[in-house]
XYZ file of C-alpha atoms in Angstrom:
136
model
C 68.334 69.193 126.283
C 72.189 67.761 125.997
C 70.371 65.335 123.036
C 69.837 69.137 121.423
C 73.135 70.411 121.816
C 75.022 67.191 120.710
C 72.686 66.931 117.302
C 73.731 70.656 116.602
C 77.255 69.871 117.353
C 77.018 67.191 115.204
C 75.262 69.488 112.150
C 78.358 71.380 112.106
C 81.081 69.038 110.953
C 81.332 66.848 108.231
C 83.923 64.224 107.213
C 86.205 64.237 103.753
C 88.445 61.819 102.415
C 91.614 63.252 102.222
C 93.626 62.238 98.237
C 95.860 59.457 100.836
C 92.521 58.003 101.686
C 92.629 59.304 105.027
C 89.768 60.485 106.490
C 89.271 63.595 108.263
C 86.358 65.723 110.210
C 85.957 69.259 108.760
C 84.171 72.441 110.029
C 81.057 73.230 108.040
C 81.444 77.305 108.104
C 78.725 79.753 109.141
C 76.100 81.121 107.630
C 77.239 83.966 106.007
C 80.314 82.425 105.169
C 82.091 80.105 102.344
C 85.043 77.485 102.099
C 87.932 79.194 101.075
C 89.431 75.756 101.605
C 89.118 72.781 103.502
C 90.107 71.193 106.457
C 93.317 68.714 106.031
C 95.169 66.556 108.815
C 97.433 69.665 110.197
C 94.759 72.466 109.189
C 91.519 73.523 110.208
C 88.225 74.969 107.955
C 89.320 78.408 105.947
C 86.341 80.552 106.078
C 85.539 83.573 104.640
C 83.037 86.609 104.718
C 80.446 86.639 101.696
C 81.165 90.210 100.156
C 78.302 92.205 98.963
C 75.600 90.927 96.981
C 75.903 87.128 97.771
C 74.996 85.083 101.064
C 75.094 81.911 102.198
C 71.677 80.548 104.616
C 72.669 77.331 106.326
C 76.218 76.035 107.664
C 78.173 74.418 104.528
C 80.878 73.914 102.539
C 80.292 75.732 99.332
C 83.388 77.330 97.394
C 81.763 80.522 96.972
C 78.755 82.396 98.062
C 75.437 82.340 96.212
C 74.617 85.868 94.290
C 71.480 87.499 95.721
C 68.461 87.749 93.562
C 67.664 90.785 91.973
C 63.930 92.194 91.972
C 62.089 91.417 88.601
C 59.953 94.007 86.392
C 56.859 95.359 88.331
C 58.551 93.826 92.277
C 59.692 95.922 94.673
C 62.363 94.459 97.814
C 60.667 93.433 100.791
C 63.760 92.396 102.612
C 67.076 93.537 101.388
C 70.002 91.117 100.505
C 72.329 90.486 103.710
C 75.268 87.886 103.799
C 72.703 85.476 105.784
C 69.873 85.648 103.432
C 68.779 86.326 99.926
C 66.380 89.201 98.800
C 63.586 88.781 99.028
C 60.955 90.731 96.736
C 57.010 91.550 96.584
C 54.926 92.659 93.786
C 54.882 96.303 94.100
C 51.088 97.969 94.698
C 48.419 97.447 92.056
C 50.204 93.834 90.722
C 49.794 90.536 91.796
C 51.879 87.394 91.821
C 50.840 85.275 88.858
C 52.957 81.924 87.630
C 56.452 83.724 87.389
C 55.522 87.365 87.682
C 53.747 90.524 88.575
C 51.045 91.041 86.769
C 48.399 94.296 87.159
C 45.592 93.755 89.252
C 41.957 93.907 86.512
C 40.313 97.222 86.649
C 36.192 96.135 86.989
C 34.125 97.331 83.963
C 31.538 100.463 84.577
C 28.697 96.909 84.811
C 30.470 95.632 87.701
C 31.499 98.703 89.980
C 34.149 98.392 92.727
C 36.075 94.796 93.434
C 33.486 92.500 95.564
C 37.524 91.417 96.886
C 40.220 93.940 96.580
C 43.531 92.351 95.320
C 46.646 91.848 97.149
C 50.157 91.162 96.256
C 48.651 87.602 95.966
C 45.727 87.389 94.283
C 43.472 89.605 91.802
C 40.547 91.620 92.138
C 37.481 90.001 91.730
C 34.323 91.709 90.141
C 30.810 91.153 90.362
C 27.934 92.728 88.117
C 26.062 95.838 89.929
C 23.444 94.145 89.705
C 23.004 90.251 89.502
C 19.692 88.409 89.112
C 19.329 85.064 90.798
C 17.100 82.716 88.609
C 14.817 80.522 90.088
């Protein structure tokens, strides 16, 4: 358990070299959070809040938050934006995800009746013929 604790410890510093050439250990800041400026020999970390819109996930030293993703055409927001996380966003109903967007699920013809598999944000519907002869 102490191994644990001392490898997060350790996760939340880094070390910089200084413009003398002297080298100094740093506080990564929080998730949530950006360098407003770093650590020097008499100084600790700045950190700062990520406003609105932007985030940071993991413990760094970034100059500025990342902006939050918007939703594309046909998406709707599953999760919203927070200064931990980015949005994330879903297909909305009736569209699936395929390559880089949200495309509309395929209505079956009158020959093939209802979807054999009803689609999902994922994947499509699939159709099968009412009626399908097997040949021998």
């Amino acid at each position: 358990m102490l191994g644990l604790v001392a490898a997060w410890l350790v996760m939340e510093t880094y070390q910089r070299t200084l413009p003398s050439g002297a080298k100094v250990v740093c506080d990564f800041c929080p998730p949530g959070d950006y360098q407003r400026s770093p650590c020097t020999l008499t100084r600790p970390t700045e950190c700062r809040q990520c406003r609105d819109g932007f985030y940071t996930e993991f413990w760094n030293y970034v100059p500025e938050c990342l902006p939050c993703d918007p939703c594309e055409v046909n998406q709707e927001e599953k999760r919203p934006c927070t200064r931990f996380h980015n949005r994330v966003c879903q297909c909305k109903p009736g569209y699936f995800w395929h390559s880089h967007y949200c495309k509309k699920h395929t209505v079956c013809s009158l020959g093939e009746g209802k979807p054999v598999i009803s689609g999902t944000n994922w994947h499509d519907n699939i159709c099968f013929p009412v009626q399908q002869r097997l040949s021998d």
